[in-house]
CSV table of C-alpha atoms and ligand atoms in Angstrom, one decimal:
chain,number,residue,atom,x,y,z
A,1,MET,CA,56.3,141.9,102.3
A,2,ARG,CA,53.7,140.2,100.7
A,3,VAL,CA,52.9,140.1,97.2
A,4,ASP,CA,49.9,138.9,95.1
A,5,ARG,CA,49.3,135.2,95.5
A,6,ASN,CA,48.2,134.9,91.9
A,7,ALA,CA,49.3,131.9,90.3
A,8,ASN,CA,51.0,133.5,87.5
A,9,VAL,CA,53.1,135.7,89.8
A,10,GLN,CA,53.8,132.2,91.9
A,11,ASP,CA,55.0,131.1,88.3
A,12,VAL,CA,57.6,134.1,87.8
A,13,LEU,CA,58.9,133.8,91.7
A,14,GLY,CA,59.4,130.3,91.6
A,15,PHE,CA,61.3,130.2,88.2
A,16,LEU,CA,63.7,133.1,89.6
A,17,ARG,CA,64.3,130.8,92.8
A,18,SER,CA,65.2,128.2,91.0
A,19,ASN,CA,66.9,129.4,88.3
A,20,GLY,CA,68.7,132.7,89.0
A,21,PRO,CA,68.6,136.0,87.6
A,22,ALA,CA,67.1,135.8,83.8
A,23,SER,CA,65.9,138.2,81.1
A,24,GLN,CA,62.0,138.8,81.0
A,25,ALA,CA,62.3,137.3,77.4
A,26,SER,CA,63.6,133.8,79.1
A,27,ILE,CA,61.0,134.1,82.0
A,28,ALA,CA,58.5,134.3,79.4
A,29,ARG,CA,59.7,131.4,77.3
A,30,SER,CA,60.4,129.1,80.6
A,31,THR,CA,57.0,130.0,82.3
A,32,GLY,CA,54.5,129.9,78.9
A,33,LEU,CA,53.3,133.4,80.0
A,34,SER,CA,53.2,136.3,77.2
A,35,ARG,CA,56.1,138.9,77.4
A,36,ALA,CA,53.1,141.4,78.2
A,37,THR,CA,52.0,139.4,81.0
A,38,VAL,CA,55.4,138.9,82.5
A,39,ASN,CA,56.3,142.4,82.1
A,40,HIS,CA,53.5,143.6,84.3
A,41,ILE,CA,54.3,141.1,86.8
A,42,VAL,CA,57.7,142.3,87.1
A,43,GLN,CA,56.8,145.7,87.4
A,44,SER,CA,54.5,144.9,90.2
A,45,LEU,CA,56.8,142.8,91.9
A,46,ARG,CA,59.6,145.5,91.6
A,47,ASP,CA,57.0,148.1,93.3
A,48,GLN,CA,56.3,146.0,96.0
A,49,GLY,CA,60.3,145.3,96.3
A,50,ALA,CA,60.4,141.4,95.8
A,51,VAL,CA,62.5,141.7,92.6
A,52,GLN,CA,65.1,143.8,91.4
A,53,TYR,CA,67.0,144.6,88.4
A,54,GLU,CA,70.6,143.6,87.7
A,55,TRP,CA,72.2,145.1,84.7
A,56,LYS,CA,74.3,142.8,82.1
A,57,ASN,CA,75.0,145.8,80.3
A,58,LYS,CA,73.9,149.1,79.3
A,59,ARG,CA,71.1,147.8,77.5
A,60,GLU,CA,69.9,144.4,78.7
A,61,ALA,CA,68.8,143.9,82.6
A,62,PHE,CA,68.1,140.6,84.2
A,63,VAL,CA,65.5,140.4,86.9
A,64,CYS,CA,66.5,138.9,90.0
A,65,LEU,CA,65.0,138.3,93.6
A,66,ALA,CA,65.6,141.2,95.9
A,67,SER,CA,67.8,140.8,98.6
A,68,THR,CA,66.3,139.7,102.2
A,69,GLN,CA,65.9,142.1,105.1
A,70,GLY,CA,65.7,141.2,108.5
A,71,SER,CA,66.4,137.7,110.0
A,72,VAL,CA,65.0,134.3,109.8
A,73,ILE,CA,65.3,131.8,112.5
A,74,THR,CA,65.8,127.9,112.2
A,75,LEU,CA,65.4,125.2,114.7
A,76,THR,CA,66.4,121.5,114.2
A,77,VAL,CA,65.0,118.9,116.6
A,78,SER,CA,66.2,115.6,117.2
A,79,ASP,CA,66.1,113.3,119.8
A,80,ALA,CA,69.3,114.1,121.3
A,81,LEU,CA,69.7,117.9,121.0
A,82,ILE,CA,68.3,121.1,119.3
A,83,LYS,CA,70.0,123.4,117.1
A,84,ALA,CA,68.8,126.6,116.8
A,85,SER,CA,70.4,129.4,114.0
A,86,LEU,CA,70.0,132.7,113.0
A,87,PHE,CA,70.5,134.0,109.5
A,88,GLU,CA,70.8,137.6,110.0
A,89,PHE,CA,70.6,139.4,106.8
A,90,ASN,CA,71.2,143.0,107.2
A,91,GLY,CA,74.7,142.2,109.2
A,92,GLN,CA,75.2,139.2,106.9
A,93,GLU,CA,76.3,136.7,109.8
A,94,ARG,CA,74.8,133.4,111.0
A,95,ILE,CA,74.7,132.6,114.7
A,96,ASP,CA,74.1,129.1,116.0
A,97,VAL,CA,73.6,127.8,119.1
A,98,VAL,CA,73.0,123.9,120.5
A,99,SER,CA,71.0,123.1,123.3
A,100,THR,CA,73.8,121.0,124.8
A,101,ASP,CA,75.8,123.9,125.1
A,102,LEU,CA,73.4,125.9,127.2
A,103,PRO,CA,74.0,125.0,131.2
A,104,GLU,CA,69.9,125.0,131.7
A,105,HIS,CA,69.1,122.8,128.8
A,106,ARG,CA,72.1,120.6,128.8
A,107,ASP,CA,70.9,117.2,130.4
A,108,ALA,CA,67.2,117.7,129.4
A,109,ALA,CA,65.5,116.1,126.6
A,110,PRO,CA,64.4,118.4,123.6
A,111,SER,CA,61.2,119.9,124.4
A,112,PRO,CA,58.6,122.5,122.9
A,113,ALA,CA,59.4,124.7,125.7
A,114,MET,CA,63.3,124.7,125.1
A,115,ALA,CA,63.0,125.1,121.4
A,116,LEU,CA,60.8,127.9,122.1
A,117,ASP,CA,63.4,129.4,124.5
A,118,MET,CA,65.9,129.2,122.1
A,119,ALA,CA,64.1,130.8,119.2
A,120,ASN,CA,63.1,133.6,121.6
A,121,ARG,CA,66.8,134.1,122.3
A,122,LEU,CA,67.6,134.5,118.8
A,123,ALA,CA,64.6,136.6,118.1
A,124,SER,CA,65.7,138.9,120.9
A,125,LEU,CA,69.1,139.2,119.5
A,126,ALA,CA,67.9,140.0,116.0
A,127,ARG,CA,65.8,142.9,117.6
A,128,GLN,CA,69.1,143.9,119.4
A,129,ARG,CA,70.7,144.2,116.0
A,130,GLY,CA,67.6,145.9,114.3
A,131,ALA,CA,66.9,142.8,112.4
A,132,GLN,CA,63.6,141.8,113.2
A,133,ALA,CA,63.0,138.2,112.6
A,134,VAL,CA,60.4,137.8,109.5
A,135,GLY,CA,59.9,134.0,109.6
A,136,MET,CA,61.0,130.7,111.2
A,137,ALA,CA,61.4,127.2,110.4
A,138,VAL,CA,61.2,123.9,112.3
A,139,ALA,CA,62.8,120.8,111.2
A,140,ILE,CA,62.0,117.7,112.9
A,141,VAL,CA,64.4,114.9,112.5
A,142,GLY,CA,61.4,112.3,112.2
A,143,PRO,CA,58.1,111.9,110.7
A,144,ILE,CA,55.3,114.4,111.0
A,145,ASP,CA,51.6,113.3,110.4
A,146,ARG,CA,50.2,115.7,108.0
A,147,ALA,CA,46.4,115.4,109.1
A,148,SER,CA,47.3,116.4,113.0
A,149,GLY,CA,50.3,118.3,112.3
A,150,THR,CA,52.2,116.3,115.0
A,151,ILE,CA,55.0,114.0,115.0
A,152,ALA,CA,54.0,110.8,113.5
A,153,GLN,CA,52.8,108.2,116.3
A,154,TRP,CA,55.7,105.6,115.5
A,155,ALA,CA,58.3,108.3,116.3
A,156,TRP,CA,56.5,109.3,119.8
A,157,GLN,CA,59.0,107.1,121.6
A,158,ARG,CA,61.8,109.4,120.4
A,159,LEU,CA,60.3,112.8,121.0
A,160,PRO,CA,57.9,112.1,123.8
A,161,SER,CA,57.2,115.7,125.1
A,162,TRP,CA,56.1,116.5,121.3
A,163,LYS,CA,53.6,113.8,120.6
A,164,GLN,CA,50.4,115.8,121.4
A,165,VAL,CA,52.1,119.0,119.7
A,166,ASP,CA,50.7,120.7,116.7
A,167,ILE,CA,54.1,122.2,115.8
A,168,HIS,CA,52.8,124.8,113.5
A,169,LYS,CA,50.4,126.1,115.8
A,170,TYR,CA,52.4,126.0,118.7
A,171,PHE,CA,55.4,128.2,117.2
A,172,THR,CA,52.8,130.4,115.4
A,173,ARG,CA,51.0,131.1,118.4
A,174,HIS,CA,54.1,132.2,120.7
A,175,LEU,CA,56.1,134.1,118.0
A,176,ARG,CA,53.6,135.4,115.9
A,177,ILE,CA,55.7,135.4,112.6
A,178,PRO,CA,55.1,133.0,109.9
A,179,VAL,CA,56.4,129.6,110.5
A,180,ALA,CA,57.5,126.4,108.3
A,181,VAL,CA,57.5,123.2,109.8
A,182,ASP,CA,59.0,119.8,108.0
A,183,ASN,CA,60.6,116.9,108.4
A,184,ASP,CA,64.5,117.0,107.9
A,185,ALA,CA,65.3,115.0,104.8
A,186,ASN,CA,62.6,117.4,103.2
A,187,PHE,CA,64.4,120.6,104.2
A,188,ALA,CA,67.6,118.8,103.1
A,189,ALA,CA,66.1,118.2,99.6
A,190,LEU,CA,64.6,122.0,99.2
A,191,ALA,CA,68.3,123.1,100.2
A,192,GLU,CA,69.8,121.1,97.5
A,193,TRP,CA,67.2,121.7,94.8
A,194,SER,CA,67.3,125.4,95.6
A,195,TRP,CA,70.9,126.0,95.8
A,196,GLY,CA,72.8,122.5,94.9
A,197,SER,CA,72.6,119.6,92.6
A,198,GLY,CA,69.2,119.8,92.0
A,199,ARG,CA,68.8,123.6,90.5
A,200,GLY,CA,66.5,124.0,87.5
A,201,CYS,CA,65.0,120.5,88.0
A,202,GLY,CA,61.4,120.1,87.6
A,203,ASP,CA,61.1,116.8,89.9
A,204,PHE,CA,64.0,115.8,92.0
A,205,LEU,CA,64.9,113.4,94.9
A,206,ASN,CA,67.5,113.9,97.6
A,207,ILE,CA,68.5,111.1,99.6
A,208,THR,CA,70.2,112.0,103.3
A,209,CYS,CA,72.3,108.9,104.5
A,210,SER,CA,73.8,109.5,107.7
A,211,GLU,CA,72.6,107.9,110.8
A,212,GLY,CA,69.3,106.9,109.1
A,213,ILE,CA,68.0,107.5,105.7
A,214,GLY,CA,65.5,109.9,104.4
A,215,GLY,CA,64.4,111.2,101.0
A,216,GLY,CA,62.7,114.4,100.0
A,217,PHE,CA,61.0,114.7,96.8
A,218,ILE,CA,60.9,118.0,95.2
A,219,ILE,CA,57.7,117.9,92.6
A,220,ASN,CA,56.5,120.8,90.6
A,221,GLY,CA,58.7,123.2,92.6
A,222,GLY,CA,57.7,122.4,96.0
A,223,ILE,CA,58.2,119.7,98.5
A,224,TYR,CA,55.8,116.6,97.9
A,225,HIS,CA,54.4,115.2,101.2
A,226,GLY,CA,52.0,112.9,99.6
A,227,GLY,CA,48.5,112.6,101.3
A,228,THR,CA,50.1,111.2,104.9
A,229,GLY,CA,53.1,113.3,105.0
A,230,LEU,CA,55.5,110.4,104.8
A,231,ALA,CA,56.5,110.7,101.1
A,232,GLY,CA,59.9,110.1,100.6
A,233,GLU,CA,60.5,107.8,103.7
A,234,ILE,CA,62.8,105.2,101.5
A,235,GLY,CA,64.5,104.0,104.6
A,236,HIS,CA,61.8,101.2,105.0
A,237,MET,CA,62.0,100.0,101.1
A,238,VAL,CA,62.7,96.4,101.4
A,239,ILE,CA,65.5,95.6,99.6
A,240,GLU,CA,66.5,92.0,100.3
A,241,ASP,CA,63.8,89.5,101.5
A,242,ALA,CA,65.9,87.5,103.9
A,243,GLY,CA,68.0,90.4,105.3
A,244,ASP,CA,68.1,91.7,108.8
A,245,LEU,CA,65.2,92.3,110.8
A,246,CYS,CA,64.6,96.0,111.1
A,247,PHE,CA,63.0,98.0,113.8
A,248,CYS,CA,59.7,98.6,111.5
A,249,GLY,CA,59.1,94.8,111.5
A,250,SER,CA,60.0,94.1,108.1
A,251,ARG,CA,63.3,92.3,107.0
A,252,GLY,CA,66.1,93.8,104.6
A,253,CYS,CA,65.1,97.3,105.0
A,254,LEU,CA,67.4,100.0,103.5
A,255,THR,CA,67.8,101.2,106.6
A,256,SER,CA,69.4,97.9,107.6
A,257,LEU,CA,72.0,97.8,104.6
A,258,ALA,CA,72.8,101.4,104.3
A,259,THR,CA,73.2,103.8,107.3
A,260,GLU,CA,76.2,104.4,109.5
A,261,ARG,CA,75.2,101.7,111.6
A,262,ALA,CA,74.9,99.0,108.9
A,263,ILE,CA,78.2,100.3,107.3
A,264,LEU,CA,80.2,99.8,110.6
A,265,LYS,CA,78.5,96.3,111.2
A,266,ALA,CA,79.6,95.1,107.7
A,267,LEU,CA,83.2,95.8,108.2
A,268,PRO,CA,85.1,92.8,109.7
A,269,ASP,CA,87.0,93.3,112.9
A,270,LEU,CA,90.7,94.0,111.5
A,271,GLY,CA,92.4,95.2,114.5
A,272,SER,CA,91.5,99.0,113.9
A,273,PRO,CA,87.7,99.5,114.4
A,274,LYS,CA,86.0,101.9,112.9
A,275,THR,CA,83.5,103.9,115.4
A,276,THR,CA,82.0,106.5,112.7
A,277,LEU,CA,80.9,106.8,109.0
A,278,HIS,CA,83.3,109.7,108.6
A,279,ASP,CA,86.3,107.2,109.6
A,280,VAL,CA,85.0,104.6,107.2
A,281,ILE,CA,85.1,107.5,104.4
A,282,GLU,CA,88.3,108.9,105.5
A,283,SER,CA,90.1,105.3,105.5
A,284,ALA,CA,88.5,104.5,102.2
A,285,ARG,CA,90.0,107.7,101.0
A,286,LEU,CA,93.5,106.6,102.2
A,287,GLY,CA,93.2,103.2,100.2
A,288,ASP,CA,91.8,101.1,102.8
A,289,ALA,CA,90.1,98.2,100.5
A,290,ALA,CA,87.8,96.8,103.2
A,291,CYS,CA,86.3,100.5,103.6
A,292,GLN,CA,86.3,100.9,99.8
A,293,ARG,CA,84.5,97.8,99.3
A,294,VAL,CA,81.8,98.3,101.9
A,295,LEU,CA,81.1,101.7,100.8
A,296,PHE,CA,80.8,100.3,97.0
A,297,GLU,CA,78.2,97.9,98.3
A,298,THR,CA,76.5,100.5,100.0
A,299,GLY,CA,75.9,102.1,96.7
A,300,LEU,CA,74.7,99.0,95.3
A,301,HIS,CA,72.1,99.0,97.6
A,302,LEU,CA,71.0,102.4,97.3
A,303,GLY,CA,71.1,101.8,93.3
A,304,ARG,CA,68.5,99.0,93.7
A,305,ALA,CA,66.3,101.0,95.8
A,306,LEU,CA,66.5,104.1,93.7
A,307,ALA,CA,66.1,102.2,90.3
A,308,THR,CA,62.7,101.4,91.6
A,309,VAL,CA,62.0,104.9,92.6
A,310,VAL,CA,62.9,105.9,89.2
A,311,ARG,CA,60.4,103.6,87.6
A,312,VAL,CA,57.6,104.8,89.8
A,313,ILE,CA,58.3,108.4,89.8
A,314,GLY,CA,61.0,109.3,87.2
A,315,PRO,CA,62.7,112.4,88.7
A,316,SER,CA,65.2,114.2,86.4
A,317,ALA,CA,67.9,113.9,89.1
A,318,ILE,CA,68.5,112.1,92.5
A,319,SER,CA,71.5,113.2,94.6
A,320,ILE,CA,72.8,111.4,97.7
A,321,GLY,CA,73.7,113.4,100.5
A,322,GLY,CA,74.1,113.2,104.3
A,323,THR,CA,77.4,112.0,105.5
A,324,LEU,CA,77.6,109.0,102.8
A,325,GLY,CA,77.6,111.8,100.5
A,326,ARG,CA,81.3,112.6,101.5
A,327,ALA,CA,82.1,108.9,100.1
A,328,GLY,CA,81.8,110.6,96.4
A,329,ASP,CA,82.8,108.6,93.6
A,330,ILE,CA,83.0,105.4,95.6
A,331,VAL,CA,79.3,105.3,96.6
A,332,LEU,CA,78.2,106.6,93.1
A,333,GLY,CA,80.4,104.1,91.5
A,334,GLY,CA,78.5,101.3,93.3
A,335,LEU,CA,75.0,102.9,92.7
A,336,ARG,CA,75.9,103.1,89.0
A,337,ALA,CA,77.1,99.5,88.7
A,338,SER,CA,73.9,97.8,90.4
A,339,ALA,CA,72.2,95.6,87.9
A,340,GLU,CA,69.0,97.6,88.5
A,341,VAL,CA,70.5,101.1,87.6
A,342,ILE,CA,72.0,99.4,84.5
A,343,ASN,CA,68.8,98.1,83.6
A,344,LEU,CA,67.0,101.6,83.6
A,345,SER,CA,68.5,102.3,80.1
A,346,ALA,CA,66.3,99.9,78.7
A,347,ILE,CA,63.4,102.1,79.7
A,348,GLY,CA,65.0,105.0,78.5
A,349,SER,CA,65.3,106.6,82.0
A,350,GLY,CA,67.6,109.8,81.3
A,351,THR,CA,67.6,110.2,85.8
A,352,ARG,CA,70.9,111.7,86.7
A,353,PHE,CA,72.2,110.5,89.3
A,354,CYS,CA,74.9,112.4,91.5
A,355,ILE,CA,76.4,113.4,94.7
A,356,ALA,CA,74.5,116.3,96.8
A,357,GLU,CA,76.5,119.8,96.8
A,358,ILE,CA,75.6,120.8,100.0
A,359,LEU,CA,76.6,118.0,102.6
A,360,ASP,CA,77.0,120.3,105.9
A,361,ASP,CA,74.0,122.0,107.1
A,362,ALA,CA,71.6,121.0,104.2
A,363,ILE,CA,68.6,121.1,106.9
A,364,GLU,CA,69.3,124.4,108.2
A,365,LEU,CA,69.8,125.8,104.8
A,366,GLY,CA,66.6,124.0,103.2
A,367,ALA,CA,64.4,125.4,106.2
A,368,LEU,CA,65.9,128.8,105.5
A,369,ALA,CA,64.8,128.4,102.0
A,370,SER,CA,61.6,127.4,102.9
A,371,VAL,CA,60.9,130.4,105.0
A,372,LEU,CA,62.2,132.5,102.2
A,373,SER,CA,59.6,130.9,99.9
A,374,GLN,CA,56.8,131.5,102.6
A,375,ILE,CA,57.5,135.4,102.7
A,376,ASP,CA,57.6,135.5,98.8
A,377,THR,CA,61.3,136.1,98.5
A,378,GLY,CA,64.4,134.2,97.9
A,379,MET,CA,68.1,133.9,96.8
A,380,ASN,CA,69.6,133.0,93.8
A,381,SER,CA,72.8,131.5,95.4
A,382,LEU,CA,74.1,130.7,99.0
A,383,ALA,CA,76.0,133.7,100.4
A,384,PRO,CA,79.4,132.3,102.3
A,385,TRP,CA,78.2,134.0,105.7
A,386,MET,CA,75.3,131.5,105.6
A,387,THR,CA,77.7,128.4,105.8
A,388,ARG,CA,79.9,129.8,108.3
A,389,PRO,CA,77.8,129.7,111.7
A,390,GLN,CA,79.3,131.8,114.6
A,391,PRO,CA,78.6,130.3,117.9
A,392,LEU,CA,76.1,132.5,120.2
A,393,ALA,CA,78.6,132.4,123.0
A,394,THR,CA,81.3,134.5,121.1
A,395,THR,CA,78.7,136.4,119.5
A,396,THR,CA,76.9,138.0,122.5
A,397,ALA,CA,80.5,138.2,124.5
A,398,ALA,CA,81.2,140.3,121.4
A,399,ALA,CA,78.2,142.6,121.8
A,400,ALA,CA,78.5,142.9,125.9
A,401,THR,CA,82.4,144.2,125.4
A,402,GLY,CA,81.7,146.3,122.4
B,501,LIG,ZN1,62.2,98.9,108.0
């Protein structure tokens, strides 16, 4: 399904994607288009199957995005593994497969050929189910150079077999369906903006804090990449001049203060060592004062960095996602208590700080949102089946016995 790429049409579709079902009057008010233009656009989008009516009562119909047909494949590529997901809209099922669970890929480093093999498997499964793949997205856990379409040079060491590969070209040539390619943090931000705490925000920043820190900006309804493709890489903002040396060569980067490793390192050895950020958060929730304190201080560091972002860009909302988001009010309390965030009121900043609503699978869900937007469709909310993945093994076993 392709619709007219006229700017007004894109405005109407963009409004429905971020705000959900709406009357034609409210679409006209919010987009600044005339009622007659909105009416004309809605009629033509209905004819093309991109939108449909949802009746509120006998007289009033809301316009909403039509449900998607077929299926969408997403790939998440990190230096440790590849995760592939099939979102099958006809049968309303999500199927996940991870490279380390496949005997032939278990011990190999993630390569483009491995990713293609996993995408082909899911595409073939989709065909067996009569739900042809209509698009695919590739999320790279690392920076992408916008000019070459390859992984940025400083990340080559982590994904060596990808360094010369124009990712978009590679998958489009082999799969012949629309392909979206982006950095993991950008996709996570798109998920949070589409279906989480960023819904309806004109300008939005989502921070993903887990093993690393990445940020994704959504500006004017789309991911903001900047000229280089590296916009939102806030992990290397310098927070403490005399802080620890970071692998990027600077001292006191946010990365050396607010990632899983930094948080674990900051905890004193009290006889029950914590090995993951999940452990620290769990202990803090159970009342461990040292764990609470270190998460609060992580919030302070984030506040210092994000206050600068607010001064430069001024997003309407900033959400904290990734594993650290699970610390909820503890980390948010630290962030709001930082002097730099408190001082924002002096410049009249109304930026809202919050915890992301989509903490698990934000990358895959954002990759899905990106494909839906690329094929001119979308969804107003996440359906429960999209967040309940089934492993490929059980799915194929069921197909074989059924
Ligand atoms: Zn750094």
